[in-house]
């Protein structure tokens, strides 16, 4: 019992010493920044991916779902070869 109390006391002293070892918080002031853009509202949040004709020619034997899967960030759920695929 005494050993447990001493262990807890030792750990609490050890952990409290690390609290005082922290550096004081430093704050820096920076100048104001203005951000301007001319992007249309309809394009905000839209990611465009263009697939060139070379990629289409290389994958001529594949389905459109396979072309989209390999050449874009689209996830296509495929239900087997030459069957239904959903985006």
mmCIF file of C-alpha atoms in Angstrom:
data_model
loop_
_atom_site.group_PDB
_atom_site.id
_atom_site.type_symbol
_atom_site.label_atom_id
_atom_site.label_comp_id
_atom_site.label_asym_id
_atom_site.label_seq_id
_atom_site.Cartn_x
_atom_site.Cartn_y
_atom_site.Cartn_z
ATOM 1 C CA UNK A 1 0.000 0.000 0.000
ATOM 2 C CA UNK A 2 2.815 2.378 0.898
ATOM 3 C CA UNK A 3 4.610 1.443 -2.306
ATOM 4 C CA UNK A 4 1.532 2.364 -4.368
ATOM 5 C CA UNK A 5 1.162 5.729 -2.646
ATOM 6 C CA UNK A 6 4.824 6.527 -3.188
ATOM 7 C CA UNK A 7 4.586 5.509 -6.843
ATOM 8 C CA UNK A 8 1.583 7.768 -7.408
ATOM 9 C CA UNK A 9 3.298 10.633 -5.592
ATOM 10 C CA UNK A 10 6.481 10.179 -7.631
ATOM 11 C CA UNK A 11 4.563 10.102 -10.916
ATOM 12 C CA UNK A 12 2.553 13.202 -10.036
ATOM 13 C CA UNK A 13 5.741 15.115 -9.209
ATOM 14 C CA UNK A 14 7.378 13.892 -12.394
ATOM 15 C CA UNK A 15 4.415 14.892 -14.558
ATOM 16 C CA UNK A 16 4.027 18.294 -12.912
ATOM 17 C CA UNK A 17 7.664 19.083 -13.668
ATOM 18 C CA UNK A 18 7.007 18.695 -17.389
ATOM 19 C CA UNK A 19 4.193 21.244 -17.196
ATOM 20 C CA UNK A 20 6.610 23.939 -16.094
ATOM 21 C CA UNK A 21 9.073 23.007 -18.837
ATOM 22 C CA UNK A 22 6.818 24.397 -21.567
ATOM 23 C CA UNK A 23 7.854 27.606 -23.270
ATOM 24 C CA UNK A 24 5.592 30.627 -22.930
ATOM 25 C CA UNK A 25 3.202 31.182 -25.813
ATOM 26 C CA UNK A 26 4.564 33.436 -28.551
ATOM 27 C CA UNK A 27 2.277 35.540 -30.719
ATOM 28 C CA UNK A 28 3.155 37.327 -33.911
ATOM 29 C CA UNK A 29 1.071 39.941 -35.679
ATOM 30 C CA UNK A 30 0.930 39.834 -39.454
ATOM 31 C CA UNK A 31 -0.413 42.355 -41.911
ATOM 32 C CA UNK A 32 -3.904 42.109 -43.351
ATOM 33 C CA UNK A 33 -4.222 40.176 -46.615
ATOM 34 C CA UNK A 34 -6.922 40.709 -49.250
ATOM 35 C CA UNK A 35 -7.824 37.826 -51.562
ATOM 36 C CA UNK A 36 -9.650 38.548 -54.815
ATOM 37 C CA UNK A 37 -10.798 36.277 -57.596
ATOM 38 C CA UNK A 38 -12.704 36.416 -60.859
ATOM 39 C CA UNK A 39 -13.918 32.829 -60.870
ATOM 40 C CA UNK A 40 -17.612 32.440 -61.788
ATOM 41 C CA UNK A 41 -19.896 31.229 -59.010
ATOM 42 C CA UNK A 42 -21.058 28.252 -61.093
ATOM 43 C CA UNK A 43 -17.491 26.853 -61.198
ATOM 44 C CA UNK A 44 -16.850 26.971 -57.451
ATOM 45 C CA UNK A 45 -16.468 23.462 -56.075
ATOM 46 C CA UNK A 46 -16.181 21.894 -59.526
ATOM 47 C CA UNK A 47 -13.193 19.777 -60.481
ATOM 48 C CA UNK A 48 -12.669 19.373 -64.211
ATOM 49 C CA UNK A 49 -10.754 16.444 -65.655
ATOM 50 C CA UNK A 50 -10.043 16.278 -69.356
ATOM 51 C CA UNK A 51 -9.257 12.954 -70.973
ATOM 52 C CA UNK A 52 -7.219 13.328 -74.131
ATOM 53 C CA UNK A 53 -7.754 11.320 -77.291
ATOM 54 C CA UNK A 54 -4.520 9.383 -76.782
ATOM 55 C CA UNK A 55 -5.899 7.886 -73.560
ATOM 56 C CA UNK A 56 -9.096 6.971 -75.373
ATOM 57 C CA UNK A 57 -7.148 5.318 -78.213
ATOM 58 C CA UNK A 58 -4.981 3.368 -75.749
ATOM 59 C CA UNK A 59 -8.092 2.027 -74.032
ATOM 60 C CA UNK A 60 -10.165 1.378 -77.145
ATOM 61 C CA UNK A 61 -11.046 -2.179 -76.068
ATOM 62 C CA UNK A 62 -12.198 -1.071 -72.605
ATOM 63 C CA UNK A 63 -15.582 0.258 -71.610
ATOM 64 C CA UNK A 64 -16.201 3.917 -70.829
ATOM 65 C CA UNK A 65 -16.425 2.990 -67.133
ATOM 66 C CA UNK A 66 -12.889 1.559 -67.290
ATOM 67 C CA UNK A 67 -11.578 4.643 -69.089
ATOM 68 C CA UNK A 68 -13.080 6.902 -66.410
ATOM 69 C CA UNK A 69 -11.717 4.718 -63.611
ATOM 70 C CA UNK A 70 -8.154 4.665 -64.957
ATOM 71 C CA UNK A 71 -7.902 8.282 -66.167
ATOM 72 C CA UNK A 72 -9.834 10.311 -63.588
ATOM 73 C CA UNK A 73 -10.601 10.515 -59.896
ATOM 74 C CA UNK A 74 -14.111 9.130 -60.415
ATOM 75 C CA UNK A 75 -15.090 5.957 -58.563
ATOM 76 C CA UNK A 76 -17.121 3.689 -60.817
ATOM 77 C CA UNK A 77 -18.993 0.771 -59.266
ATOM 78 C CA UNK A 78 -18.905 -2.031 -61.812
ATOM 79 C CA UNK A 79 -21.135 -5.089 -61.614
ATOM 80 C CA UNK A 80 -19.017 -7.228 -63.928
ATOM 81 C CA UNK A 81 -17.705 -7.239 -67.479
ATOM 82 C CA UNK A 82 -20.091 -5.745 -70.059
ATOM 83 C CA UNK A 83 -22.783 -5.111 -67.447
ATOM 84 C CA UNK A 84 -24.152 -2.165 -65.508
ATOM 85 C CA UNK A 85 -21.721 0.400 -64.075
ATOM 86 C CA UNK A 86 -22.675 3.347 -61.884
ATOM 87 C CA UNK A 87 -20.843 6.498 -60.843
#
